Coordinates of C-alpha atoms in Angstrom, one line a residue:
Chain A
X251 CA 127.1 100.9 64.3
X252 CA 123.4 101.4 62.8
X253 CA 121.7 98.9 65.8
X254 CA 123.4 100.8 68.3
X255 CA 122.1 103.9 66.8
X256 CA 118.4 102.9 66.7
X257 CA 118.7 102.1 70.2
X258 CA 119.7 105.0 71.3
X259 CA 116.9 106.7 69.3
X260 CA 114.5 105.0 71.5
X261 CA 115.8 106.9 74.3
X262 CA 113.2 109.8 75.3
X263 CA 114.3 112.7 77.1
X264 CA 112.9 113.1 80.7
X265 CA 112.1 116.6 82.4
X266 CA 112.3 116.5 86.1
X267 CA 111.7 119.7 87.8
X268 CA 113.1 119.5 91.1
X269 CA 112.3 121.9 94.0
X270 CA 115.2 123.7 95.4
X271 CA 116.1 125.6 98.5
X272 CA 118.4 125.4 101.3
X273 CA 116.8 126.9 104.8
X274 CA 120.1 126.9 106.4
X275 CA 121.4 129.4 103.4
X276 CA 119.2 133.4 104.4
X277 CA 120.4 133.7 100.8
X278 CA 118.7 130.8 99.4
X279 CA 114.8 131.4 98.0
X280 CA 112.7 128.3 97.4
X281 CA 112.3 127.9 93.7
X282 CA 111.6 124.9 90.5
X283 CA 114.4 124.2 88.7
X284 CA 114.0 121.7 85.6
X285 CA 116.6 119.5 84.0
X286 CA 116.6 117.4 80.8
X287 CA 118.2 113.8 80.7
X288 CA 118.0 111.0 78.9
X289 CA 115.9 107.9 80.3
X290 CA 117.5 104.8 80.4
X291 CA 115.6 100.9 80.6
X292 CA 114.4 100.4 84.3
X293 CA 115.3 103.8 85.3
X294 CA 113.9 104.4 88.9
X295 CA 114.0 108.6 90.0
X296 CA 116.7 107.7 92.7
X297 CA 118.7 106.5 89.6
X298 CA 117.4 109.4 87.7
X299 CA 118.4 111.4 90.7
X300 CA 121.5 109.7 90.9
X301 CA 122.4 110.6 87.3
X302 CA 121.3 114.5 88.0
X303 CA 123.8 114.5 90.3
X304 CA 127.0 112.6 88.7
X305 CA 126.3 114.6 85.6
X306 CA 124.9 117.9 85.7
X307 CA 124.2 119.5 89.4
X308 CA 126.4 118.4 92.6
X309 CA 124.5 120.9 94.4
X310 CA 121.4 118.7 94.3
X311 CA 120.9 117.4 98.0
X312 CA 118.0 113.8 98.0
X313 CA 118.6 110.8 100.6
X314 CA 118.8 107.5 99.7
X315 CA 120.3 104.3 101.2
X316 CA 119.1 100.8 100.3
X317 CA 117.7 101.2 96.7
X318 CA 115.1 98.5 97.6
X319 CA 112.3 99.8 99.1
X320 CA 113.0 98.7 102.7
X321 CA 114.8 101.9 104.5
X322 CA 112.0 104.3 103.2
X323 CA 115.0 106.9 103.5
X324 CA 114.2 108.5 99.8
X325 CA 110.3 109.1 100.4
X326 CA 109.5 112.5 97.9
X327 CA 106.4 114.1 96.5
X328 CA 106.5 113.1 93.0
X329 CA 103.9 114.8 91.0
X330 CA 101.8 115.7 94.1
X331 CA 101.7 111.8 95.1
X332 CA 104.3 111.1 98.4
X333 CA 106.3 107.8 97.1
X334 CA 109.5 106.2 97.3
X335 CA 112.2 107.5 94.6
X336 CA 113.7 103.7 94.1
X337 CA 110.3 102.2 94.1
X338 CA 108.9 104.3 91.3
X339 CA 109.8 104.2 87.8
X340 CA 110.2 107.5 85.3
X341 CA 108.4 105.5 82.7
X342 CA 104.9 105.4 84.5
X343 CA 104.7 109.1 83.8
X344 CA 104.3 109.1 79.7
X345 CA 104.1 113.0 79.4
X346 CA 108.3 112.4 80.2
X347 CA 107.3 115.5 82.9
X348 CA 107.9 114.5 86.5
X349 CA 108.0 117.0 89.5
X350 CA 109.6 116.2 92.5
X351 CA 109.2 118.1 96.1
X352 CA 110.2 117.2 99.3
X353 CA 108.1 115.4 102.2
X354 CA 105.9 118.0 103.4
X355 CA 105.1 117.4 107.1
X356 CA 108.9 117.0 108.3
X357 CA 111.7 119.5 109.0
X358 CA 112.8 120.4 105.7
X359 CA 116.9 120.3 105.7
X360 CA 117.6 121.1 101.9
X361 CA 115.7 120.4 98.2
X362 CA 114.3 116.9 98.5
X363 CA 115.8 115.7 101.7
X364 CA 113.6 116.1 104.9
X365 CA 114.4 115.3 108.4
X366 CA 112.2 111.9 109.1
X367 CA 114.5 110.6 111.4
X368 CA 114.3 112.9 114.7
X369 CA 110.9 113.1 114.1
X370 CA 110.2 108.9 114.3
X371 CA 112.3 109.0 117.0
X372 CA 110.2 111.3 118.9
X373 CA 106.7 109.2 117.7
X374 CA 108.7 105.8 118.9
X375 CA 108.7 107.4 122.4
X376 CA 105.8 108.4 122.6
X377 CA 104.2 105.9 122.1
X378 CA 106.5 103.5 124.1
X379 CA 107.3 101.3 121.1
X380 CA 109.1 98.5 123.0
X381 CA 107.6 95.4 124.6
X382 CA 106.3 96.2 128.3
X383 CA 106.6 93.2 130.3
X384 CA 106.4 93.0 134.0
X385 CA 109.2 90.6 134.4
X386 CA 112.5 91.1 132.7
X387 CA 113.4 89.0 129.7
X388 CA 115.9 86.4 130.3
X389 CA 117.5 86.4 126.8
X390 CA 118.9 82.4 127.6
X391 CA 115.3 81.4 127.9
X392 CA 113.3 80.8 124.5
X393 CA 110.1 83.3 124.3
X394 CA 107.1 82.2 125.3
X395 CA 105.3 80.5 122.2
X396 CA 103.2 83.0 120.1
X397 CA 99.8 81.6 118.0
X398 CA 101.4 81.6 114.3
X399 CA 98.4 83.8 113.1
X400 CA 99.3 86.1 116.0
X401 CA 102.5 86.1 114.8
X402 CA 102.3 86.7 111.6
X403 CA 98.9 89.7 112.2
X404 CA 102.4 91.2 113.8
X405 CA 105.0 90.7 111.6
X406 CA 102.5 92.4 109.0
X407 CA 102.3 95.5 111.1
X408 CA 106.1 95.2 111.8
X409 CA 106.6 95.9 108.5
X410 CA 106.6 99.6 108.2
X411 CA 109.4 101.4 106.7
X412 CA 109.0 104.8 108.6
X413 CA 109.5 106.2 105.2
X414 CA 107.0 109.3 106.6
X415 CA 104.2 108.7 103.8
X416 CA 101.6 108.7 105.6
X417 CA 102.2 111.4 107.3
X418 CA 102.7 113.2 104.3
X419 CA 100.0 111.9 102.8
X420 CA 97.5 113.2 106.4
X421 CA 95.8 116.1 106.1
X422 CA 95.5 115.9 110.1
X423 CA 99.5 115.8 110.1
X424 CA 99.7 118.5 107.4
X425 CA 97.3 120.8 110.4
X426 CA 98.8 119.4 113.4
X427 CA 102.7 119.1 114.0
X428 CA 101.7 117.3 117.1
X429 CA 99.8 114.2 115.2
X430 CA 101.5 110.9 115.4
X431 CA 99.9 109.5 112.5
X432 CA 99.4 106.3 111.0
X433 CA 103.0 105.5 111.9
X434 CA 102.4 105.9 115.4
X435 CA 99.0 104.4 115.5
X436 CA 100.0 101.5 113.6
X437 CA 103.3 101.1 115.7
X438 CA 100.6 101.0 119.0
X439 CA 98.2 98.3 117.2
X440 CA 101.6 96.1 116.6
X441 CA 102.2 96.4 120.4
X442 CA 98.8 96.0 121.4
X443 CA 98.4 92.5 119.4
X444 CA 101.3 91.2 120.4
X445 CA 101.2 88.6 123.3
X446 CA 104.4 89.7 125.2
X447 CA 103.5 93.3 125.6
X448 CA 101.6 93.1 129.3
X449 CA 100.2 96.7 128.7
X450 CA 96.3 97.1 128.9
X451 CA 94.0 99.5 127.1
X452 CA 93.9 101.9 129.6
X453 CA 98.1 102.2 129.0
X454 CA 98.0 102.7 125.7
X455 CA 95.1 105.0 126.0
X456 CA 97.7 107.0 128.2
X457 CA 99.8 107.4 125.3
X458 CA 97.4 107.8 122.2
X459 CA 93.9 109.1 123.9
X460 CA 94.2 112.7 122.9
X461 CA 93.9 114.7 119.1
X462 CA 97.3 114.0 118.7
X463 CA 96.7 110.4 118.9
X464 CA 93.9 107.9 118.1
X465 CA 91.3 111.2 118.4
X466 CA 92.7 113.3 116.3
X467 CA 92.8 111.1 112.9
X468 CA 89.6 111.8 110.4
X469 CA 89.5 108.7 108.6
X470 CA 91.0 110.7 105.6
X471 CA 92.5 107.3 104.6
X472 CA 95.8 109.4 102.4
X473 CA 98.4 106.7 105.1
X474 CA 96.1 103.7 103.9
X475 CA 96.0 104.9 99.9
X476 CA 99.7 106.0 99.3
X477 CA 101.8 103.3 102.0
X478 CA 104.1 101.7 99.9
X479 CA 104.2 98.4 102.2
X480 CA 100.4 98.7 101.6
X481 CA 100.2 98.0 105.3
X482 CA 96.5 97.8 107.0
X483 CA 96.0 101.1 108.2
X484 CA 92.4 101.5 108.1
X485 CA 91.7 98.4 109.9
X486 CA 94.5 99.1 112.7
X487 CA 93.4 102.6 113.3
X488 CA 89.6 101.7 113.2
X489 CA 90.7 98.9 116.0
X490 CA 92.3 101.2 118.1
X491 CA 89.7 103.8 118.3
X492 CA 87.0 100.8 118.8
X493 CA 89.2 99.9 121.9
X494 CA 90.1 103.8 123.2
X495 CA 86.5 104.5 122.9
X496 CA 85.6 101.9 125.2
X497 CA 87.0 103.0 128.0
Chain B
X125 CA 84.1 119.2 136.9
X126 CA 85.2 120.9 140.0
X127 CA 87.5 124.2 140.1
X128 CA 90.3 122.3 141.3
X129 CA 89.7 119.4 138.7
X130 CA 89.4 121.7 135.5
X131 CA 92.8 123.5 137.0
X132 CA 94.9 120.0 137.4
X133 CA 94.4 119.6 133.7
X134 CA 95.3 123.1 133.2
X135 CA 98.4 122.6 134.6
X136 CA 99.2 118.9 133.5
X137 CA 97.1 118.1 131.3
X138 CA 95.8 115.1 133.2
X139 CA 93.2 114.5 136.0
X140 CA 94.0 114.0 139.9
X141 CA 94.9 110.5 139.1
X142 CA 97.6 111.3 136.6
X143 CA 95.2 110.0 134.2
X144 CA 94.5 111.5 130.7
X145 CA 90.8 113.0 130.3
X146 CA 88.5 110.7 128.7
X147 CA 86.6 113.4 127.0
X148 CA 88.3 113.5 123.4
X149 CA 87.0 109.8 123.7
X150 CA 83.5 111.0 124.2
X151 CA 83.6 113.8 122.1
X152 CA 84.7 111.3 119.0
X153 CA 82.6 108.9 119.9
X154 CA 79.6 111.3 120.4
X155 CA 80.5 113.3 116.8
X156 CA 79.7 110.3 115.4
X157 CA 76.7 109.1 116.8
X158 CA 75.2 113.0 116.3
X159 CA 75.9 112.6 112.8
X160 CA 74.5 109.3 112.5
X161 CA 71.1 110.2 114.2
X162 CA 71.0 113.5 111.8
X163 CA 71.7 110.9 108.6
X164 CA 69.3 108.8 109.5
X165 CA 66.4 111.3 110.1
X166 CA 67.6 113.3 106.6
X167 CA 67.1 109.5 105.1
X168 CA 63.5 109.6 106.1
X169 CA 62.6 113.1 106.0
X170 CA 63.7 113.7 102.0
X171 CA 61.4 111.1 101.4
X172 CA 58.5 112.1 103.4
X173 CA 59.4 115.4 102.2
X174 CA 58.8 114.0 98.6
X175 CA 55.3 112.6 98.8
X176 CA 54.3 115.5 97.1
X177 CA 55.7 113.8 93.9
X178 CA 52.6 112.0 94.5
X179 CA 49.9 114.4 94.8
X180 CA 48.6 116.8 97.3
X181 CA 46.3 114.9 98.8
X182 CA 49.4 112.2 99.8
X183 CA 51.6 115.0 101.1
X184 CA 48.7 116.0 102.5
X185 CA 47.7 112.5 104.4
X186 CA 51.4 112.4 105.2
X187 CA 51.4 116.2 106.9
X188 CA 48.4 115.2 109.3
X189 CA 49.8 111.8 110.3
X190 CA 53.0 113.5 111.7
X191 CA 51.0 115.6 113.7
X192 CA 49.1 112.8 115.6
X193 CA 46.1 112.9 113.2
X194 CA 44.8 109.1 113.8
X195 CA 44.6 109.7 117.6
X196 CA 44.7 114.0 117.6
X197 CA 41.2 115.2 115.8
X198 CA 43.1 117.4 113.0
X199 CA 46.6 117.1 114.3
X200 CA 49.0 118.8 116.6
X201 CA 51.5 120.9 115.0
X202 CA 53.0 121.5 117.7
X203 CA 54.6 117.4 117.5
X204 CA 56.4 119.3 114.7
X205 CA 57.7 122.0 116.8
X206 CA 59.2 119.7 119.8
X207 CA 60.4 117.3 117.0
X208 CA 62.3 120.4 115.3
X209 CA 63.1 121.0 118.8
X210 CA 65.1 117.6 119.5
X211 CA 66.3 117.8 115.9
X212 CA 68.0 121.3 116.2
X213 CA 69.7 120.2 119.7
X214 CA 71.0 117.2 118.1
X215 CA 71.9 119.8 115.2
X216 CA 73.5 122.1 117.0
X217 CA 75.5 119.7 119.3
X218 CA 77.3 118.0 116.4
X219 CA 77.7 121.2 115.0
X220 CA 79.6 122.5 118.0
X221 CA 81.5 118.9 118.4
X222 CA 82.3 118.8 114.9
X223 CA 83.9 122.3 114.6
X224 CA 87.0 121.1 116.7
X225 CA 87.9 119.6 113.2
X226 CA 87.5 122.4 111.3
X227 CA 90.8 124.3 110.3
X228 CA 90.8 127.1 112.7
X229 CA 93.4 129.6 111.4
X230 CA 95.3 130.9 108.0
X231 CA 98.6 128.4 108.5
X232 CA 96.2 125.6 109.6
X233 CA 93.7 126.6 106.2
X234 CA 96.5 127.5 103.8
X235 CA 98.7 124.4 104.8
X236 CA 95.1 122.1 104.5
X237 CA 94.3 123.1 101.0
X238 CA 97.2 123.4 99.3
X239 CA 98.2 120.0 100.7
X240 CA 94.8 118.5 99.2
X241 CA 95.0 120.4 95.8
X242 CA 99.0 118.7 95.5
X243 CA 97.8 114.9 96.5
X244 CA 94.2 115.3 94.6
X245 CA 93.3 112.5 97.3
X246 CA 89.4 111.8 96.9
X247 CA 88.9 111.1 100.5
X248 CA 90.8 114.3 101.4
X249 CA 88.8 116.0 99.1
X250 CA 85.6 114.7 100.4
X251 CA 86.0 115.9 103.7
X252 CA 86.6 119.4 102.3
X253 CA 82.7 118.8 100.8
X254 CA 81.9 117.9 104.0
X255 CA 83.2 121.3 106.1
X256 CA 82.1 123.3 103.3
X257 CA 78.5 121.8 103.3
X258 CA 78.7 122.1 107.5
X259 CA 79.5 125.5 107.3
X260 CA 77.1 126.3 105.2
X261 CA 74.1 124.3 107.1
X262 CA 75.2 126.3 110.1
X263 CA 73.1 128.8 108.7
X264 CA 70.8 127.5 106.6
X265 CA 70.1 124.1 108.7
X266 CA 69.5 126.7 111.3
X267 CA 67.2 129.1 109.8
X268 CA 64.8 125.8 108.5
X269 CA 64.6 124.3 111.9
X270 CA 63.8 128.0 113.4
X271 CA 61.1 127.9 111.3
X272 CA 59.9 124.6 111.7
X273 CA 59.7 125.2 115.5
X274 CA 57.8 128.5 115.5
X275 CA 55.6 127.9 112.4
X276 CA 54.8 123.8 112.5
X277 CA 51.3 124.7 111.2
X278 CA 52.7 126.4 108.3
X279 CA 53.3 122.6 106.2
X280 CA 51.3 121.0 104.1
X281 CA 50.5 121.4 100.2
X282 CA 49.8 124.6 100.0
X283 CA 51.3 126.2 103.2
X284 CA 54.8 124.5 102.2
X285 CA 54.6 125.7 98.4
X286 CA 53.9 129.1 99.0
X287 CA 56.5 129.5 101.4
X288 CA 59.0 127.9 98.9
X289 CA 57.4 130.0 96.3
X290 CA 56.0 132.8 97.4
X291 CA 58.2 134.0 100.8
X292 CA 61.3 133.2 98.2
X293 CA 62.2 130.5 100.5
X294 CA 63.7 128.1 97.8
X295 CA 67.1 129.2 97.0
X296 CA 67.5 128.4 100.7
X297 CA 65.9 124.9 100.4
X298 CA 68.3 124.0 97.1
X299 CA 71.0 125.2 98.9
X300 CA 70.3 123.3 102.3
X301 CA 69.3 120.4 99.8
X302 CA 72.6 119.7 98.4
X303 CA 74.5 120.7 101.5
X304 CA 72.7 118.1 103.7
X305 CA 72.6 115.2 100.9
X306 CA 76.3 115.7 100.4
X307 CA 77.2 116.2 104.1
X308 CA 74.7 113.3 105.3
X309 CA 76.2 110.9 102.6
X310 CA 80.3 111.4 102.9
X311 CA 79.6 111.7 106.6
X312 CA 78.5 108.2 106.7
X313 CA 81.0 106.8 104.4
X314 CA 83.6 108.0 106.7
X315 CA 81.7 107.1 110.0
X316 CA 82.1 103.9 108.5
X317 CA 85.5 103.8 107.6
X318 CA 86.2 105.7 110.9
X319 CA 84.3 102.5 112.9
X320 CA 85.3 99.4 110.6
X321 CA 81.9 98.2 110.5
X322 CA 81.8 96.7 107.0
X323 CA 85.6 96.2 107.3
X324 CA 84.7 92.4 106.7
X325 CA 87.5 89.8 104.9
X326 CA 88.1 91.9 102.7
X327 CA 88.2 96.3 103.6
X328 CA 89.9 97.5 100.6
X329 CA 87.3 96.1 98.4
X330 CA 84.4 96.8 100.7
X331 CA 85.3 100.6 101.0
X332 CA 84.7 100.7 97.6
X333 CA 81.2 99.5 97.0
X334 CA 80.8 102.3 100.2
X335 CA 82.1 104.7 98.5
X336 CA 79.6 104.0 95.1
X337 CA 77.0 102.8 97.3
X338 CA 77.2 106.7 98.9
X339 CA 77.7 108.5 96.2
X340 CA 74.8 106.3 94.2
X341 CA 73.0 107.3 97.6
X342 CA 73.7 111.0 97.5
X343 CA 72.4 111.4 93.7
X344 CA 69.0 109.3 94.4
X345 CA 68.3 112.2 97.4
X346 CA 69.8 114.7 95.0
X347 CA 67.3 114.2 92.8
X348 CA 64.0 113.5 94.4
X349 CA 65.2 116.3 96.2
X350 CA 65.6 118.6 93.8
X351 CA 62.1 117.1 92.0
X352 CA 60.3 117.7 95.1
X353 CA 61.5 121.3 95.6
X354 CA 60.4 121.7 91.3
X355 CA 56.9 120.5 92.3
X356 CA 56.3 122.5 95.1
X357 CA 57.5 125.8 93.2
X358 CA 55.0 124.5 90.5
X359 CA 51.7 124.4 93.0
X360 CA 53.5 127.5 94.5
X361 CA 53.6 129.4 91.3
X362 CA 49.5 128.1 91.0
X363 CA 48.6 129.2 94.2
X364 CA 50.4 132.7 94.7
X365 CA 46.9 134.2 93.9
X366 CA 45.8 132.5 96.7
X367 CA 48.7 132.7 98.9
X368 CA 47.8 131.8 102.6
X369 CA 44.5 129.6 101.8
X370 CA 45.2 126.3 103.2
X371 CA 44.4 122.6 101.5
X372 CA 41.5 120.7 102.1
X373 CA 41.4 117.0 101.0
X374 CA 39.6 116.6 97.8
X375 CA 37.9 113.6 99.8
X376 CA 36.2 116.5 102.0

C-alpha cells in the first residue's frame, strides 16, 4: 500500500519533555523526562498526553475532563506559556520540542496535575461570589428585568473557566499565596455590574481592599495576555481599583 | 492613629467599626500620583537640562531664569535648593511607598524571577526594569538632589560641566540617566494601564500604541540625554584648566 506509506512518512516525531515528580512519594525527586511519539493531524497535547499514557507511561498523572476548552481542568505550562492542553495544538511548535510543567501558583499534587480546585473554592468565598440581595429570591417569580447590554457586560465576565491562568501567569500570585488574582477580581466586577446584587462599594471593598485584593495587583497584565476566554481583565481590574480608591 | 486604634488592627486587622483600613487605598493611589508628579518634572527637566545642545549662552539664559532672574537682580539659587527640596520629598515618599512592591526576601525573589525568565512576559519583564532602575535611583537620585540642595549655585555652563567633567560626576549622571528615563517611562505606561485612562473602545489596541508611544518616549530622552551629558563633558574637558571660573554671557 505505497499511499498509505507516504502518509505515514509525513508523520513527524514529537519530543515532549514532561516534568515529573510525585510530592506525596519522600522517594520521588522532581526531574524532566522526554518522550518520542508520533504526531497525528489535529493532535492537541491532551491527546498527545493521552497517547503518552495509553502507550508508553501509565505512571504519567495530567487532568483533563471536557476536551473543549470550557472546564479549564487541563491548564499546564507549555513551553513557559500557562495554556490549556486541549486548546493547543503540537503543531504550532515547529521545532517538534514541546515542554510541559505544571501550574505554578497551586498545590502541586503529582507531574502536570495541580490542585486548582480547593484553591477557587477558597477565592469564591472570599469574595462572596453569590448574588447579595436583601430580600430572598422567590424562585416562582420571574427576575427582575435586566438592561440587555447589562446582561450581556455580565455574561462576558461570567465566562471564566477558573482554569488558574492567570494566576499562573501573575507575578503578584507567583510572590503572594494570599493574592486572589484576576479570577477573584474579575469574579467581584461580574457581581458588582450586575443589577441583582444589592452590595455597595464599601461591601466589596470589605472583601477586596487589601494587597491581597484589588491593592495588591501591579498592572503586570500576564491574566489579561495569556486568558484563554480572552476575558477583559485589564478593563475590570482598572474599574475596580477606580471605585475602591474612591472610598 | 491612637494606641488603641493601631492595636484593634493588630489584633483584627480591622478598625473599631469592623471596617477594613483604607490606607492600602491611599497608599496605591498616592504611589501613583508620586510617580506621576516625578514623570512629569523628569519630562521637563531633560529638556531644560538639554539647552546646552544649543549653546552656552541658552543654558545659560535658561539657568538664571529658574532662579528668578527677570524679577531677582542675578538670580536666587537658592529657588533651586527649596525646589530640589520639594522634589527629593516627593522622591523619597514614592520611594518609600513603592518599596512595599518590591520582592522582600529569597523565596519571594527566587520564585519572581524564575517565574518571569519561564513566561518571557514583556510587561513582567518591564516591571523588573522598573525595580531595578528604583533601586538604583535610591542612591543615585539621592546623591544628585543632595547636591542640588546644598550647591544650587554650582549650575550653569561651566559650573555644571566641570562638575560632570572634572569632579568625575558623569558616570553617575549616565547612570541616573538611563535609570530615570527607563523608570519614568514604564512607570507611566503602567500607571496607565493600572488607571484605564486611555482604555477607550478599544484597550487592547490602545495599550499598544502606549506601549510604542513609551518606549518611542524613553529613546527620544535617552538620547538627548545622553547628547547633553557628551556636550557638557566636551566644555568640561575645555575648561578643566579653568576649573571653578564661572560663565559670563558673551552679551556682557
Amino acid at each position: 500500500m505505497p499511499e498509505q506509506k507516504n502518509q505515514e512518512e509525513e508523520f513527524r516525531e514529537i519530543e515532549i519533555t514532561v516534568f515529573r515528580y510525585n510530592p506525596q512519594d519522600k522517594t520521588s525527586t522532581p526531574e524532566y523526562q522526554t518522550y518520542t511519539l508520533t504526531e497525528t493531524p489535529g493532535m492537541t497535547l491532551y491527546i498527545a498526553l493521552s497517547k503518552l499514557w495509553a502507550t508508553q507511561d501509565h505512571s504519567l498523572s495530567f487532568d483533563f475532563v471536557c476536551r473543549a476548552g470550557i472546564c479549564g481542568s487541563c491548564s499546564m505550562v507549555v513551553n513557559g506559556k500557562p495554556r490549556l492542553a486541549c486548546k493547543t495544538r503540537t503543531n504550532e511548535f515547529k521545532d517538534g520540542k514541546i515542554t510541559l510543567l505544571p501550574l505554578p501558583a497551586f498545590k502541586h499534587i503529582k507531574d502536570l496535575s495541580v490542585d486548582t480546585g480547593n484553591w477557587m473554592n477558597g477565592m469564591s468565598k472570599k469574595v462572596e461570589s453569590w448574588i447579595h440581595a436583601k430580600e430572598e429570591t422567590d424562585n416562582s417569580v420571574l427576575e427582575k428585568p435586566v438592561e440587555p447590554e447589562v446582561a450581556d457586560a455580565v455574561f462576558e465576565l461570567d465566562r471564566c473557566i477558573e482554569c488558574g491562568i492567570c494566576l499562573a501567569s501573575c507575578s503578584t500570585k507567583i510572590m503572594n499565596d494570599d493574592f486572589i488574582g484576576a479570577v477573584g477580581l474579575n469574579r467581584s466586577a461580574r457581581f458588582a455590574i450586575d443589577p441583582h446584587d444589592e452590595r455597595s462599594d464599601e461591601d466589596f471593598y470589605e472583601l477586596i481592599g487589601d494587597d491581597n485584593g484589588i491593592f495588591g495587583c501591579m498592572s503586570l497584565m500576564g491574566c489579561e495576555d495569556h486568558c484563554p476566554k480572552d476575558l477583559p481583565l485589564q478593563t475590570k481590574i482598572a474599574y475596580m481599583r477606580r471605585k475602591m480608591v474612591k472610598l | 492613629m491612637s494606641q488603641q486604634d493601631s492595636t484593634i488592627e493588630l489584633l483584627t486587622g480591622r478598625n473599631r467599626l469592623n471596617k477594613k483600613s483604607r490606607v492600602p487605598a491611599r497608599l496605591d493611589f498616592l504611589q501613583s500620583v508620586t510617580g506621576l508628579i516625578l514623570a512629569l518634572f523628569i519630562l521637563f527637566h531633560i529638556l531644560f537640562e538639554s539647552s546646552i545642545l544649543f549653546g552656552k549662552d541658552a543654558m545659560y539664559t535658561l539657568t538664571k531664569l529658574f532662579e528668578g532672574e527677570p524679577f531677582i537682580e542675578g538670580g536666587e539659587p537658592l529657588i533651586i535648593s527649596v525646589l530640589a527640596f520639594v522634589i527629593f520629598a516627593v522622591f523619597i515618599l514614592h520611594a518609600l511607598i513603592a518599596m512595599r512592591k518590591f520582592p522582600s526576601s529569597y523565596r519571594e525573589y527566587q520564585r519572581y524571577r524564575a517565574h518571569s525568565k519561564l513566561l518571557k512576559h514583556s510587561d513582567t519583564n518591564l516591571w523588573f526594569i522598573q525595580i531595578s532602575t528604583g533601586f538604583m535611583m535610591f542612591f543615585l537620585g539621592s546623591i544628585h538632589l543632595y547636591t542640588m540642595m546644598t550647591q544650587p549655585q554650582n549650575i550653569g555652563p561651566f559650573a555644571s560641566s566641570d562638575r560632570v567633567y572634572s569632579d568625575v560626576a558623569w558616570p553617575m549622571y549616565l547612570m541616573l540617566l538611563v535609570s530615570v528615563v527607563l523608570h519614568a517611562g514604564v512607570g507611566v505606561y503602567r500607571l496607565i494601564i493600572k488607571w484605564g485612562v486611555l482604555d477607550g473602545n478599544d484597550p487592547r489596541a490602545n495599550r499598544k500604541i502606549s506601549r510604542k508611544v513609551m518606549k518611542a518616549a524613553v529613546l527620544f530622552y535617552l538620547l538627548v540625554g545622553i547628547a547633553s551629558l557628551f556636550a557638557y563633558m566636551k566644555i568640561g574637558y575645555e575648561h578643566q584648566n579653568e576649573y571653578g571660573g564661572r560663565y559670563m554671557e558673551k552679551s556682557k
